[in-house]
Amino acid sequence: MSTYTPPVKDASFVLDQLVGLDQLCETLQLDEVNTELATVIIEEAGKLASDVLAPLNRVGDEKGATVADGQVQETAGFADAYQQFVENGWATLTGPEAFGGQNLPNVIGTAVNELWHSSNMSFALCPMLSQGAVEALIAHGSDELKAQYLPPLISGEWTGTMNLTEPNAGSDLAAVAAKATPAGDHYKINGQKIFITWGDHQMTSNIVHLVLARLPDAPAGVKGISLFIVPKYLLDDQGQPAELNDVSCISLEHKMGIHGSPTCVMSFGDNDGAIGYLVGEENKGLSYMFTMMNHARQAVGLQGLSISERAYQQALEYSQERTQGSRKDGSKIAIIEHPDVRRMLMAMKAGNEAMRALAYRAAADIDHAHQGDPAAHARVDLYTPIVKGWMTELAQELTSLNIQVLGGMGFIEETGAAQHYRDARILPIYEGTTGIQAFDLIGRKTVYDKGAALKALHADINDTLTQLSASYSPQLALLQSKLKTALTHATAAGEWILENSASTPHTLGNVSFDNLMMMGYLTGGWLLAQSALLASQLTTQDNPYGDAFLQGKIATACFYAEYFLPRVSQHADTVLTGLSSTFALTTEQMQGA
Amino acid sequence: MKILVAVKRVIDYNAKVRVKADNSDVDLNNTKMAINPFCEIAVEEAIRLKEAGSADEVIVVSVGPKACQEQIRTALALGADRGIQIETDDIPESLNVAKLLAQVVKNEEPGLVLLGKQAIDSDNNQTGQMLSALLGMPQATFASELTLKDGKVQVAREIDGGSQTLSLSLPAVITADLRLNEPRYASLPNIMKAKRKPLTVTTPETLGVELKTHSTLIKVTPPVERSAGILVNSVDELVEKLKNQANVI
Ligand SMILES: Cc1cc2nc3c(=O)[nH]c(=O)nc-3n(C[C@H](O)[C@H](O)[C@H](O)COP(=O)(O)OP(=O)(O)OC[C@H]3O[C@@H](n4cnc5c(N)ncnc54)[C@H](O)[C@@H]3O)c2cc1C
């Protein structure tokens, strides 16, 4: 079984140097919050993550949740761990003070969430979903609903779920068919939801389901969906969970990974109709989902980093212990000394650092956007599909490399390498598939605003190139040259997209994936080049990181530039072809006709 | 009643210990540091006594360079009330630490002084004993259970072959063993509060203690690497090898 050590130093470096956390906290008027405090928070959270949550990761994989009589029994040990998580206040981290939260910036929440997901992604999905419910209520709930549901959701005393998907409504939520019927001060909800993460469990005294459903007279399609709160237990006069609502888990899915996270088929209204309360206004449910989407999608992108970091730590440890081959003097060679193994380890390290830089920057831009900064808002919109789409796709490659480093042992379940790989596989699927992210990026985020946000990003990258040019260091020169080439290709591809977006109905869809991956590798390379610049400036100053770390940052950025940045040009080349042969075959021809 | 707890900054028990290339010392550059685990147990016990209403204030003291404020902050995040750092260039040897702590005890007049039984870096197991001698206070080392009653403290201590229970009058010096308790994790609200808790810095000069060197570190070497084992074919061969090759029987 692999252990987990929180990457405190890199997290602290990214927060301090790349995010400018101290400055951000001043803008947010949080006097007592700064990088120093954030680092202590990450260290302390890391203790719970590595001592309590990480050892349960394997347990959840081997003995997933079970269901009987509509009630889910979660993996043994999860309830105690959840209790500790809540007692130590971790659920309250970013919640508003008025409802019992600690009101810390979203970016600190992101840095801490990285640890929960690395140590035990199945477990961490539960508080992650609760956070989604909290966001929805804060943004759109009435004062009464907020007063009733927010404090116990923020403390973690209750958990939350998101009930969107139905058998016929997956990527296309406009097809939601669950029904809501007005019944006095509430609604009766009837219908089935599938794939509901942590839809039921016994860890808390109540569960708050957020459910998308349709009113009887609702317009068809996207404009006819409303959002409801459906508590597992209805509240009594004191606001305490009392009578069981007409909602239950009718079965659990057997999955490829995240076995510790119950994925429930939920049935609402088998008997009399589940009692639900409208959130916000009627027929606005889907637009509410969109307001929360940036946060939710970034949260899943972050999981891509988390699981890859865990995989890297395992590969790094194993590669130092496993010996294959001997030197002339007879001494054994640890596999970490073999160049190809090094390549894999460096790919993992460089990929992770790029993802961390991007995830934290995008998270901090959510904080800036909340302050009403329009440029930050545009960046959030542009970064979000990259964080979700690219990071979860890269996680597939990096968790697979872990298996490769372990060789045959990687393929054997005992080592746990296979679990990380299997767990990672859900990430490009839920919360909007890669296809959906890719189309969001190329459509709404690129063509729709005529490339404005894209050009702003290109300009930011150009600034970094200018700074890199001012340096005499051969390493920074290498970064400059590789990043410049990448930017040139990406710019050409971006212009091609803007010019040809309407040339055929399929053009954007054809190239959307390559555009997504191109943008991901480019942004990652840009942020690592910035990290290298900052690190090289720091080496001449008194700093808390130490030379070995800073030189490591620069060298890791160089590896990324040599290994991953050329992929920008490769994906750009594909974009420039328009992939016009995608639809060259008829379905019959694809069947071999 | 005040409780004073001494904490030492040591290499994290998870971290890999490396020796400097010139064998002059352990290489602590960029190594993860933490509160000595036994000191952490002492802090936990003090906080529990406070939570039980037996103490009003928990004061944490650490001797060392500025970096040891991190460990004081950790103790504050666990629930201690205030911290004192005694600033020195390196962490001095046990007798100096004991003398410095003795002076703080004289100033603060705590009812109870808690320490870890030993630090996991040098494993000396001396400071608590020296402190109690310097202060003329009763001592109980290797505590695995601690109860305050009628102005006395009853301590179960781990000894060879079992446990011994002592009753000490207060103030007293007690050193914590592994089984005394299981330290908690810091809670987020306490981490946030820790920043606002007072941490004062003092020096050996202010405390009127002159640091003296009684021992010198000559050389540090890593333990010899274990060489590969061999398979023997019979018990006779094993006995023969143990006798003639390993010379252990
Ligand atoms: C383990 C797990 C947990 C989940 N948790 C939750 C949860 O808590 N709550 C919840 O509501 N849902 C949850 N889901 C559902 C999840 O969000 C959906 O599975 C996901 O959105 C994809 O929908 P689908 O499965 O219907 O696939 P489909 O929509 O059928 O997609 C199949 C393929 O078609 C592609 N595709 C579909 N439409 C388009 C398009 N317009 N353009 C391009 N490509 C397209 C997709 O990219 C994909 O490759 C979960 C799913 C799983 C497996």
Short mmCIF file of C-alpha atoms and ligand atoms in Angstrom, two decimals, chain A residues 129 162-165 170-171 195-197 255 258 263 426 429-433 435-436, ligand 1:
data_model
loop_
_atom_site.label_atom_id
_atom_site.label_comp_id
_atom_site.label_asym_id
_atom_site.label_seq_id
_atom_site.Cartn_x
_atom_site.Cartn_y
_atom_site.Cartn_z
CA LEU A 129 -20.75 17.31 -3.23
CA MET A 162 -26.49 16.68 -6.76
CA ASN A 163 -29.31 14.82 -8.50
CA LEU A 164 -29.14 15.82 -12.15
CA THR A 165 -28.58 12.70 -14.25
CA GLY A 170 -26.75 12.73 -19.14
CA SER A 171 -24.71 15.24 -21.09
CA PHE A 195 -25.36 7.79 -10.87
CA ILE A 196 -25.90 9.88 -7.73
CA THR A 197 -22.63 10.17 -5.83
CA LYS A 255 -17.97 0.38 -11.00
CA ILE A 258 -14.00 4.80 -6.78
CA THR A 263 -23.04 5.66 -6.81
CA ILE A 426 -14.15 8.50 -13.94
CA ILE A 429 -16.66 11.53 -17.54
CA TYR A 430 -18.60 13.04 -14.66
CA GLU A 431 -19.35 16.74 -14.27
CA GLY A 432 -19.37 17.11 -18.05
CA THR A 433 -17.35 14.73 -20.24
CA GLY A 435 -16.24 16.15 -25.16
CA ILE A 436 -18.51 18.61 -23.39
C1 LIG C 1 -19.30 7.34 -10.87
C2 LIG C 1 -20.25 8.38 -11.36
C3 LIG C 1 -20.69 9.36 -10.50
C4 LIG C 1 -21.60 10.32 -10.94
N1 LIG C 1 -22.11 11.23 -10.04
C5 LIG C 1 -23.14 12.02 -10.42
C6 LIG C 1 -23.84 12.82 -9.47
O1 LIG C 1 -23.49 12.85 -8.29
N2 LIG C 1 -24.91 13.53 -9.87
C7 LIG C 1 -25.33 13.51 -11.15
O2 LIG C 1 -26.30 14.18 -11.45
N3 LIG C 1 -24.69 12.78 -12.09
C8 LIG C 1 -23.61 12.02 -11.75
N4 LIG C 1 -22.97 11.25 -12.69
C9 LIG C 1 -23.43 11.28 -14.06
C10 LIG C 1 -22.41 11.94 -14.99
O3 LIG C 1 -22.36 13.31 -14.78
C11 LIG C 1 -22.78 11.56 -16.42
O4 LIG C 1 -22.48 10.19 -16.57
C12 LIG C 1 -22.05 12.37 -17.44
O5 LIG C 1 -22.51 13.69 -17.44
C13 LIG C 1 -22.19 11.80 -18.85
O6 LIG C 1 -23.50 11.51 -19.16
P1 LIG C 1 -23.90 10.08 -19.76
O7 LIG C 1 -23.33 9.07 -18.86
O8 LIG C 1 -25.33 10.06 -20.00
O9 LIG C 1 -23.11 9.99 -21.10
P2 LIG C 1 -23.61 10.51 -22.52
O10 LIG C 1 -24.14 11.88 -22.36
O11 LIG C 1 -24.47 9.50 -23.14
O12 LIG C 1 -22.25 10.59 -23.29
C14 LIG C 1 -21.69 9.50 -24.04
C15 LIG C 1 -20.60 10.04 -24.96
O13 LIG C 1 -21.17 10.98 -25.87
C16 LIG C 1 -20.50 12.22 -25.79
N5 LIG C 1 -21.45 13.32 -26.01
C17 LIG C 1 -22.71 13.42 -25.54
N6 LIG C 1 -23.24 14.59 -25.91
C18 LIG C 1 -22.31 15.25 -26.61
C19 LIG C 1 -22.24 16.53 -27.24
N7 LIG C 1 -23.26 17.35 -27.22
N8 LIG C 1 -21.10 16.86 -27.86
C20 LIG C 1 -20.05 16.04 -27.88
N9 LIG C 1 -20.05 14.84 -27.30
C21 LIG C 1 -21.15 14.45 -26.67
C22 LIG C 1 -19.87 12.25 -24.43
O14 LIG C 1 -18.75 13.11 -24.39
C23 LIG C 1 -19.51 10.79 -24.21
O15 LIG C 1 -18.27 10.53 -24.79
C24 LIG C 1 -22.04 10.30 -12.28
C25 LIG C 1 -21.55 9.33 -13.14
C26 LIG C 1 -20.70 8.37 -12.70
C27 LIG C 1 -20.27 7.29 -13.66
#
